[in-house]
GROMACS .gro file of C-alpha atoms in nm:
model
  199
    1MET     CA    1  -0.095   2.108  -0.527
    2PHE     CA    2  -0.363   1.849  -0.609
    3GLU     CA    3  -0.424   1.932  -0.977
    4ARG     CA    4  -0.296   1.588  -1.082
    5TYR     CA    5  -0.529   1.409  -0.839
    6THR     CA    6  -0.830   1.206  -0.952
    7ASP     CA    7  -1.167   1.274  -0.791
    8GLU     CA    8  -1.119   0.964  -0.575
    9ALA     CA    9  -0.779   1.081  -0.448
   10LYS     CA   10  -0.914   1.432  -0.380
   11ARG     CA   11  -1.194   1.279  -0.176
   12VAL     CA   12  -0.934   1.089   0.028
   13ILE     CA   13  -0.762   1.418   0.114
   14TYR     CA   14  -1.100   1.570   0.202
   15PHE     CA   15  -1.187   1.275   0.428
   16ALA     CA   16  -0.843   1.308   0.593
   17LEU     CA   17  -0.923   1.674   0.661
   18ILE     CA   18  -1.254   1.576   0.822
   19GLU     CA   19  -1.080   1.317   1.041
   20ALA     CA   20  -0.816   1.565   1.160
   21GLN     CA   21  -1.062   1.849   1.219
   22HIS     CA   22  -1.298   1.626   1.413
   23ARG     CA   23  -1.018   1.558   1.663
   24ASN     CA   24  -0.919   1.928   1.666
   25GLU     CA   25  -0.575   1.847   1.529
   26GLU     CA   26  -0.353   2.124   1.396
   27ASN     CA   27  -0.228   1.914   1.102
   28ILE     CA   28  -0.343   1.630   0.879
   29SER     CA   29  -0.133   1.324   0.962
   30VAL     CA   30  -0.053   1.007   0.768
   31LYS     CA   31  -0.293   0.828   1.005
   32ASP     CA   32  -0.572   1.056   0.880
   33ILE     CA   33  -0.482   0.977   0.518
   34LEU     CA   34  -0.480   0.604   0.599
   35ILE     CA   35  -0.825   0.616   0.759
   36ALA     CA   36  -0.950   0.834   0.472
   37LEU     CA   37  -0.840   0.563   0.227
   38THR     CA   38  -1.071   0.318   0.405
   39ARG     CA   39  -1.364   0.558   0.351
   40GLU     CA   40  -1.320   0.604  -0.027
   41SER     CA   41  -1.583   0.380  -0.182
   42ALA     CA   42  -1.562   0.476  -0.551
   43SER     CA   43  -1.236   0.297  -0.634
   44PRO     CA   44  -1.287  -0.058  -0.764
   45SER     CA   45  -0.925  -0.165  -0.703
   46ILE     CA   46  -0.854  -0.481  -0.503
   47GLU     CA   47  -0.653  -0.291  -0.242
   48ALA     CA   48  -0.927  -0.029  -0.194
   49THR     CA   49  -1.182  -0.306  -0.135
   50ARG     CA   50  -0.946  -0.472   0.111
   51LEU     CA   51  -0.887  -0.143   0.298
   52ARG     CA   52  -1.261  -0.086   0.334
   53GLY     CA   53  -1.287  -0.428   0.499
   54LEU     CA   54  -1.007  -0.336   0.741
   55ALA     CA   55  -1.148   0.005   0.835
   56VAL     CA   56  -1.232  -0.078   1.198
   57ALA     CA   57  -0.910  -0.272   1.260
   58LEU     CA   58  -0.692   0.001   1.106
   59ARG     CA   59  -0.859   0.268   1.321
   60ALA     CA   60  -0.777   0.062   1.629
   61ALA     CA   61  -0.420   0.000   1.509
   62VAL     CA   62  -0.341   0.372   1.472
   63GLY     CA   63  -0.552   0.485   1.769
   64ILE     CA   64  -0.808   0.698   1.584
   65PRO     CA   65  -1.162   0.679   1.726
   66HIS     CA   66  -1.466   0.649   1.502
   67LEU     CA   67  -1.646   0.962   1.390
   68PRO     CA   68  -1.985   0.999   1.560
   69ILE     CA   69  -2.283   0.876   1.358
   70THR     CA   70  -2.489   1.168   1.230
   71SER     CA   71  -2.777   1.209   0.987
   72ARG     CA   72  -2.621   1.528   0.850
   73PRO     CA   73  -2.314   1.536   0.628
   74TYR     CA   74  -1.999   1.677   0.781
   75LYS     CA   75  -1.929   2.034   0.670
   76TYR     CA   76  -1.585   2.163   0.743
   77THR     CA   77  -1.477   2.484   0.577
   78SER     CA   78  -1.142   2.577   0.725
   79ALA     CA   79  -0.843   2.399   0.579
   80ILE     CA   80  -0.557   2.277   0.795
   81PRO     CA   81  -0.209   2.195   0.666
   82LEU     CA   82  -0.046   1.859   0.614
   83ASP     CA   83   0.225   1.761   0.860
   84ASP     CA   84   0.575   1.674   0.735
   85ASP     CA   85   0.507   1.299   0.704
   86SER     CA   86   0.186   1.367   0.510
   87LYS     CA   87   0.372   1.598   0.272
   88MET     CA   88   0.626   1.321   0.220
   89ALA     CA   89   0.344   1.071   0.152
   90ILE     CA   90   0.197   1.310  -0.107
   91ARG     CA   91   0.537   1.342  -0.277
   92GLN     CA   92   0.581   0.964  -0.272
   93ALA     CA   93   0.234   0.921  -0.427
   94GLU     CA   94   0.336   1.149  -0.716
   95ILE     CA   95   0.660   0.952  -0.755
   96ALA     CA   96   0.453   0.631  -0.769
   97ALA     CA   97   0.233   0.781  -1.043
   98ASN     CA   98   0.545   0.885  -1.236
   99GLU     CA   99   0.685   0.531  -1.202
  100ASP     CA  100   0.361   0.402  -1.357
  101ARG     CA  101   0.398   0.664  -1.634
  102GLN     CA  102   0.063   0.805  -1.527
  103TYR     CA  103  -0.029   1.172  -1.515
  104TRP     CA  104  -0.313   1.119  -1.269
  105VAL     CA  105  -0.241   1.044  -0.903
  106ASP     CA  106  -0.504   0.796  -0.781
  107SER     CA  107  -0.594   0.651  -0.442
  108ASP     CA  108  -0.369   0.348  -0.497
  109HIS     CA  109  -0.075   0.586  -0.547
  110LEU     CA  110  -0.162   0.747  -0.212
  111LEU     CA  111  -0.155   0.402  -0.052
  112ARG     CA  112   0.188   0.341  -0.205
  113GLY     CA  113   0.296   0.682  -0.075
  114LEU     CA  114   0.204   0.574   0.279
  115LEU     CA  115   0.399   0.250   0.240
  116ALA     CA  116   0.712   0.416   0.100
  117PHE     CA  117   0.872   0.522   0.429
  118PRO     CA  118   0.845   0.430   0.799
  119THR     CA  119   0.544   0.572   0.986
  120GLN     CA  120   0.276   0.440   1.221
  121ALA     CA  121   0.043   0.417   0.918
  122ARG     CA  122   0.288   0.195   0.730
  123ASP     CA  123   0.340  -0.025   1.037
  124ALA     CA  124  -0.038  -0.072   1.064
  125LEU     CA  125  -0.068  -0.162   0.693
  126VAL     CA  126   0.222  -0.407   0.707
  127SER     CA  127   0.073  -0.574   1.016
  128PHE     CA  128  -0.233  -0.660   0.800
  129GLY     CA  129  -0.020  -0.799   0.515
  130LEU     CA  130  -0.009  -0.494   0.287
  131ASP     CA  131   0.338  -0.409   0.158
  132LEU     CA  132   0.475  -0.184  -0.115
  133ASP     CA  133   0.552  -0.465  -0.362
  134SER     CA  134   0.208  -0.627  -0.339
  135VAL     CA  135   0.032  -0.290  -0.374
  136ARG     CA  136   0.254  -0.200  -0.671
  137ARG     CA  137   0.160  -0.528  -0.843
  138SER     CA  138  -0.207  -0.466  -0.765
  139SER     CA  139  -0.176  -0.117  -0.917
  140LYS     CA  140  -0.053  -0.266  -1.247
  141VAL     CA  141  -0.352  -0.501  -1.262
  142TYR     CA  142  -0.586  -0.214  -1.176
  143ARG     CA  143  -0.440   0.008  -1.453
  144ARG     CA  144  -0.488  -0.269  -1.711
  145GLU     CA  145  -0.851  -0.323  -1.614
  146PHE     CA  146  -0.936   0.045  -1.557
  147PRO     CA  147  -0.712   0.267  -1.773
  148SER     CA  148  -0.671   0.626  -1.657
  149ALA     CA  149  -0.836   0.916  -1.837
  150ARG     CA  150  -0.626   1.104  -2.090
  151ALA     CA  151  -0.391   1.361  -1.945
  152PRO     CA  152  -0.456   1.729  -2.023
  153LYS     CA  153  -0.258   1.892  -2.304
  154TRP     CA  154   0.106   1.964  -2.210
  155ALA     CA  155   0.062   1.767  -1.885
  156ARG     CA  156   0.330   1.511  -1.965
  157LEU     CA  157   0.579   1.789  -2.039
  158LYS     CA  158   0.502   1.948  -1.700
  159VAL     CA  159   0.558   1.616  -1.525
  160PHE     CA  160   0.886   1.564  -1.713
  161LEU     CA  161   1.007   1.912  -1.618
  162SER     CA  162   0.908   1.862  -1.255
  163ARG     CA  163   1.107   1.536  -1.249
  164LEU     CA  164   1.418   1.727  -1.360
  165LYS     CA  165   1.403   1.921  -1.030
  166LEU     CA  166   1.533   2.236  -1.196
  167ASN     CA  167   1.459   2.438  -0.882
  168GLN     CA  168   1.753   2.258  -0.721
  169HIS     CA  169   1.990   2.374  -0.999
  170PRO     CA  170   1.955   2.754  -1.038
  171ASP     CA  171   2.278   2.784  -1.243
  172LEU     CA  172   2.145   2.532  -1.496
  173VAL     CA  173   1.817   2.723  -1.519
  174ARG     CA  174   2.004   3.048  -1.588
  175LEU     CA  175   2.217   2.877  -1.855
  176LEU     CA  176   1.909   2.729  -2.027
  177ALA     CA  177   1.735   3.067  -2.016
  178ALA     CA  178   2.039   3.239  -2.172
  179LEU     CA  179   2.064   2.973  -2.446
  180SER     CA  180   1.692   3.006  -2.519
  181LEU     CA  181   1.727   3.384  -2.548
  182ILE     CA  182   2.023   3.348  -2.789
  183VAL     CA  183   1.828   3.102  -3.006
  184LEU     CA  184   1.522   3.330  -3.008
  185LEU     CA  185   1.728   3.639  -3.103
  186SER     CA  186   1.903   3.439  -3.378
  187LEU     CA  187   1.567   3.333  -3.523
  188ILE     CA  188   1.441   3.692  -3.517
  189LEU     CA  189   1.759   3.811  -3.691
  190ILE     CA  190   1.723   3.542  -3.961
  191LEU     CA  191   1.358   3.641  -4.019
  192VAL     CA  192   1.448   4.012  -4.044
  193LEU     CA  193   1.727   3.939  -4.295
  194LYS     CA  194   1.495   3.724  -4.507
  195VAL     CA  195   1.226   3.991  -4.512
  196ARG     CA  196   1.469   4.270  -4.602
  197GLY     CA  197   1.649   4.064  -4.865
  198PRO     CA  198   2.018   4.090  -4.952
  199LEU     CA  199   2.199   4.415  -4.856
   0.00000   0.00000   0.00000
């Protein structure tokens, strides 16, 4: 599910897991993802820096208490699922990456995913002056200054195919499979005839 995610974005999901598990929640919520974004310190983007400065205020706005201070790192092993809004935010983050023609989903795409539809997390962000258009503009500047790593081989084709949403059109998939089989059998027949020569 997170194979397209950068290390920074994966850390955000991990921090969201820690936040949810600390409160004994059954699911990771968009509020957990929002607070996790304030904890990611590796991203040099303007919006990430701004979020880190708003960490305390955003916690108060969404009603999430601070984690206790400890000298030991948190170690959580059991995974808990994302709730429906969090799944939607993840999908919106991938859509944002596709809009930018980027293979990698970064932490700024996650922020755009949170801003893409109404939730308590979006309301908190908007109350501090963060909106989808300003974050989208900031993303463009960030991409120019810090270009993404090259995508793995065949990655762009996978993204293109996923954007076609073929799973929603089973009849089209069957038709394409049948046409591919006909083309393959035709090529095999041509090769056999060439090898055998004229009859």
